[in-house]
Short mmCIF file of C-alpha atoms in Angstrom, two decimals:
data_model
loop_
_atom_site.label_atom_id
_atom_site.label_comp_id
_atom_site.label_asym_id
_atom_site.label_seq_id
_atom_site.Cartn_x
_atom_site.Cartn_y
_atom_site.Cartn_z
CA GLN A 1 95.59 125.55 97.50
CA VAL A 2 97.99 123.67 99.75
CA GLN A 3 101.65 123.85 98.74
CA LEU A 4 104.59 121.92 100.16
CA GLN A 5 108.28 122.69 99.75
CA GLU A 6 111.16 120.45 100.77
CA SER A 7 114.48 121.94 101.90
CA GLY A 8 117.78 120.59 103.17
CA PRO A 9 121.27 119.51 102.11
CA GLY A 10 121.60 117.81 98.75
CA LEU A 11 124.70 115.86 99.78
CA VAL A 12 125.21 113.78 102.91
CA LYS A 13 128.23 111.70 103.83
CA PRO A 14 127.86 107.98 104.59
CA SER A 15 127.11 107.22 108.27
CA GLU A 16 125.90 110.77 108.86
CA THR A 17 122.33 112.06 109.35
CA LEU A 18 120.01 113.18 106.58
CA SER A 19 117.79 116.07 107.68
CA LEU A 20 114.98 117.57 105.60
CA THR A 21 112.20 120.06 106.31
CA CYS A 22 108.85 120.46 104.58
CA THR A 23 107.24 123.89 104.75
CA VAL A 24 103.46 123.94 104.31
CA SER A 25 101.63 126.94 102.88
CA GLY A 26 97.94 127.43 102.14
CA GLY A 27 97.06 125.10 104.97
CA SER A 28 97.94 124.20 108.57
CA VAL A 29 100.03 121.27 109.75
CA SER A 30 97.62 121.09 112.68
CA ASP A 31 94.78 120.01 110.41
CA ASN A 32 96.12 116.84 108.81
CA TYR A 33 98.54 113.95 108.67
CA TRP A 34 101.82 114.52 106.83
CA SER A 35 104.21 112.09 105.22
CA TRP A 36 107.61 111.54 103.70
CA ILE A 37 108.07 109.37 100.61
CA ARG A 38 111.27 108.69 98.68
CA GLN A 39 112.22 107.47 95.21
CA PRO A 40 115.71 106.17 94.39
CA PRO A 41 116.91 107.18 90.91
CA GLY A 42 115.12 105.12 88.26
CA LYS A 43 113.10 103.17 90.84
CA GLY A 44 109.67 103.22 92.45
CA LEU A 45 108.14 105.06 95.37
CA GLU A 46 108.81 104.03 98.97
CA TRP A 47 106.77 105.28 101.94
CA ILE A 48 108.95 106.41 104.84
CA GLY A 49 106.38 107.38 107.45
CA TYR A 50 103.75 109.88 108.56
CA ILE A 51 102.95 112.14 111.48
CA TYR A 52 99.88 113.77 112.97
CA TYR A 53 100.28 117.22 114.51
CA SER A 54 99.77 115.67 117.94
CA GLY A 55 103.02 113.80 117.42
CA ASN A 56 101.54 110.38 116.62
CA THR A 57 103.78 108.66 114.08
CA LYS A 58 103.97 105.54 111.97
CA TYR A 59 107.07 104.42 110.14
CA ASN A 60 107.92 101.91 107.40
CA PRO A 61 109.12 98.86 109.32
CA SER A 62 112.18 98.61 107.04
CA LEU A 63 113.33 102.09 108.09
CA LYS A 64 111.87 102.37 111.58
CA SER A 65 115.15 102.00 113.45
CA ARG A 66 116.72 104.96 111.62
CA VAL A 67 113.84 107.37 111.04
CA THR A 68 112.29 110.21 113.04
CA ILE A 69 109.55 112.50 111.74
CA SER A 70 108.61 115.53 113.80
CA VAL A 71 106.31 118.55 113.45
CA ASP A 72 106.71 122.22 114.37
CA THR A 73 103.29 123.86 114.43
CA SER A 74 104.77 127.31 115.17
CA LYS A 75 106.62 127.25 111.85
CA ASN A 76 103.99 125.21 109.95
CA GLN A 77 106.67 122.66 109.12
CA PHE A 78 107.41 119.00 109.56
CA SER A 79 110.79 117.32 109.33
CA LEU A 80 112.59 114.08 108.53
CA LYS A 81 115.74 112.72 110.13
CA LEU A 82 117.38 109.55 108.83
CA ILE A 83 120.48 108.42 110.72
CA SER A 84 123.43 106.31 109.63
CA VAL A 85 122.79 106.83 105.93
CA ILE A 86 124.27 104.63 103.24
CA ALA A 87 124.48 104.94 99.46
CA ALA A 88 121.13 103.12 99.11
CA ASP A 89 119.47 106.09 100.82
CA THR A 90 120.23 108.23 97.77
CA ALA A 91 116.86 109.29 96.45
CA VAL A 92 114.45 112.10 95.65
CA TYR A 93 112.61 112.79 98.91
CA TYR A 94 109.02 114.03 98.73
CA CYS A 95 106.81 115.43 101.45
CA ALA A 96 103.06 114.98 101.04
CA ARG A 97 99.74 115.53 102.79
CA VAL A 98 97.99 112.39 103.94
CA VAL A 99 94.22 112.03 103.77
CA PRO A 100 93.20 109.21 106.12
CA ALA A 101 90.05 107.19 105.63
CA VAL A 102 88.42 104.41 107.56
CA LEU A 103 89.96 101.93 105.12
CA GLY A 104 93.26 103.38 104.00
CA TYR A 105 95.06 106.57 103.07
CA HIS A 106 95.93 108.65 100.04
CA PHE A 107 98.27 111.55 99.32
CA ASP A 108 96.57 114.55 97.73
CA TYR A 109 99.28 117.24 97.78
CA TRP A 110 102.99 116.66 97.13
CA GLY A 111 106.11 118.78 97.23
CA GLN A 112 108.29 119.00 94.14
CA GLY A 113 110.88 116.70 95.71
CA THR A 114 114.51 117.16 96.59
CA LEU A 115 117.39 114.95 95.56
CA VAL A 116 119.64 113.80 98.38
CA THR A 117 122.86 112.04 97.41
CA VAL A 118 124.80 109.99 99.93
CA SER A 119 128.45 110.11 99.01
CA SER A 120 131.80 110.89 100.56
CA SER B 1 106.35 91.93 103.79
CA TYR B 2 103.13 93.25 102.21
CA GLU B 3 103.36 93.91 98.44
CA LEU B 4 101.26 95.34 95.64
CA THR B 5 101.85 93.78 92.22
CA GLN B 6 101.65 95.79 88.98
CA PRO B 7 102.73 94.89 85.43
CA PRO B 8 106.00 96.64 84.60
CA SER B 9 104.67 98.04 81.33
CA VAL B 10 101.53 98.57 79.28
CA SER B 11 101.43 99.86 75.69
CA VAL B 12 98.45 101.27 73.81
CA SER B 13 97.77 103.33 70.68
CA PRO B 14 96.21 106.79 70.95
CA GLY B 15 92.45 106.64 71.37
CA GLN B 16 92.48 103.13 72.74
CA THR B 17 91.76 102.06 76.34
CA ALA B 18 94.58 101.31 78.75
CA ARG B 19 94.04 99.12 81.79
CA ILE B 20 96.61 98.85 84.55
CA THR B 21 96.07 96.29 87.32
CA CYS B 22 97.27 96.15 90.93
CA SER B 23 96.81 93.10 93.11
CA ALA B 24 97.45 92.11 96.73
CA ASP B 25 95.87 90.05 99.47
CA ALA B 26 94.59 92.96 101.56
CA LEU B 27 92.93 95.02 98.87
CA PRO B 28 89.40 93.87 99.64
CA ARG B 29 89.72 95.55 103.04
CA GLN B 30 91.78 98.65 102.18
CA TYR B 31 91.13 101.36 99.61
CA ALA B 32 93.58 101.81 96.78
CA SER B 33 94.80 105.01 95.12
CA TRP B 34 96.58 105.69 91.84
CA TYR B 35 99.28 108.26 91.01
CA GLN B 36 100.58 109.47 87.67
CA GLN B 37 104.26 110.47 87.49
CA LYS B 38 105.87 112.09 84.50
CA PRO B 39 109.68 112.33 84.19
CA GLY B 40 111.22 114.81 86.59
CA GLN B 41 107.88 115.58 88.26
CA ALA B 42 106.20 114.69 91.55
CA PRO B 43 103.41 112.10 91.50
CA VAL B 44 99.86 113.36 90.95
CA LEU B 45 96.84 111.70 92.52
CA VAL B 46 94.42 110.50 89.80
CA ILE B 47 92.17 108.07 91.69
CA TYR B 48 91.49 107.53 95.41
CA LYS B 49 89.20 105.26 97.46
CA ASP B 50 89.32 102.77 94.55
CA THR B 51 87.01 104.77 92.26
CA GLU B 52 86.96 108.48 93.23
CA ARG B 53 88.50 111.04 90.90
CA PRO B 54 89.98 114.31 92.33
CA SER B 55 88.79 117.57 90.86
CA GLY B 56 90.81 118.55 87.82
CA ILE B 57 91.53 114.97 86.71
CA PRO B 58 90.04 114.20 83.29
CA GLU B 59 87.00 111.93 83.14
CA ARG B 60 88.88 109.45 80.97
CA PHE B 61 90.62 108.27 84.16
CA SER B 62 88.54 105.80 86.18
CA GLY B 63 89.12 103.15 88.82
CA SER B 64 87.49 99.88 89.70
CA SER B 65 87.85 97.07 92.20
CA SER B 66 87.12 93.37 92.06
CA GLY B 67 88.26 90.96 94.75
CA THR B 68 91.97 91.35 95.35
CA THR B 69 92.57 93.44 92.19
CA VAL B 70 92.05 97.10 91.50
CA THR B 71 92.29 98.52 87.99
CA LEU B 72 93.07 101.96 86.62
CA THR B 73 91.37 102.49 83.25
CA ILE B 74 92.29 105.31 80.89
CA SER B 75 89.73 105.61 78.10
CA GLY B 76 90.66 107.34 74.86
CA VAL B 77 94.36 107.49 75.76
CA GLN B 78 96.20 110.63 74.71
CA ALA B 79 99.91 111.15 74.15
CA GLU B 80 100.07 113.26 77.32
CA ASP B 81 99.00 110.21 79.37
CA GLU B 82 102.37 108.55 78.79
CA ALA B 83 103.83 108.27 82.28
CA ASP B 84 104.56 105.91 85.16
CA TYR B 85 101.54 104.90 87.22
CA TYR B 86 101.70 103.70 90.83
CA CYS B 87 99.03 102.08 92.93
CA GLN B 88 99.09 102.62 96.69
CA SER B 89 97.22 101.08 99.56
CA ALA B 90 97.77 99.92 103.14
CA ASP B 91 98.36 96.60 104.83
CA SER B 92 95.36 94.68 106.16
CA SER B 93 95.60 96.35 109.56
CA GLY B 94 95.51 99.76 107.92
CA THR B 95 98.72 100.77 109.67
CA TYR B 96 101.37 100.84 107.01
CA VAL B 97 101.33 102.43 103.57
CA VAL B 98 102.62 100.53 100.57
CA PHE B 99 103.19 101.39 96.90
CA GLY B 100 103.15 99.08 93.93
CA GLY B 101 106.27 98.81 91.82
CA GLY B 102 104.90 101.04 89.09
CA THR B 103 103.72 100.55 85.51
CA LYS B 104 105.19 102.45 82.57
CA LEU B 105 102.44 103.39 80.15
CA THR B 106 103.69 103.87 76.61
CA VAL B 107 101.47 105.55 74.03
CA LEU B 108 102.53 104.12 70.68
#
């Protein structure tokens, strides 16, 4: 059974960088695609981006200029960095495993989520 | 930008059938998935590739596709099915992932 666990600061100041890590257990980051998804309080889900262990990435065009997703196969982790954060970046951030198909993707395993608040 | 459209809310009585729709221009070329999310919990995959059900998901959950609309059907709705449901797909190029706005299912 694959398990994912997000970790990182719960409070980030405006204009600073949000950094989160997702630790994968019960599976290898080298075997799949991995993604970050966020959910502002009381709102819907927003895809941030995904990465393959080789380093190939795709990002949501609305966030692309501020986002970097990376993978560390030695630690079986992948990470999210979001620069120049604003209050609208306040959200629960989820990491998830991506299952690609010829015609689309789905997310079969999710972390429990971590709330990140952007505030001074 | 590419969007998936869901009704904001659906209400049904216990034992009845709930149908939640999701529509967009690219759906005929990209698979859709559905997620159930209960308050304070992470989303759970209930349908993928339009009609496939993951192991452990009750048989009362089913998916269908017709043209530019996909539908999540919950037959014999139970109180525990009350949750938010999100559809998810990709743009027509298959590059970018997108979620629908979510539908709140209320069991009366």
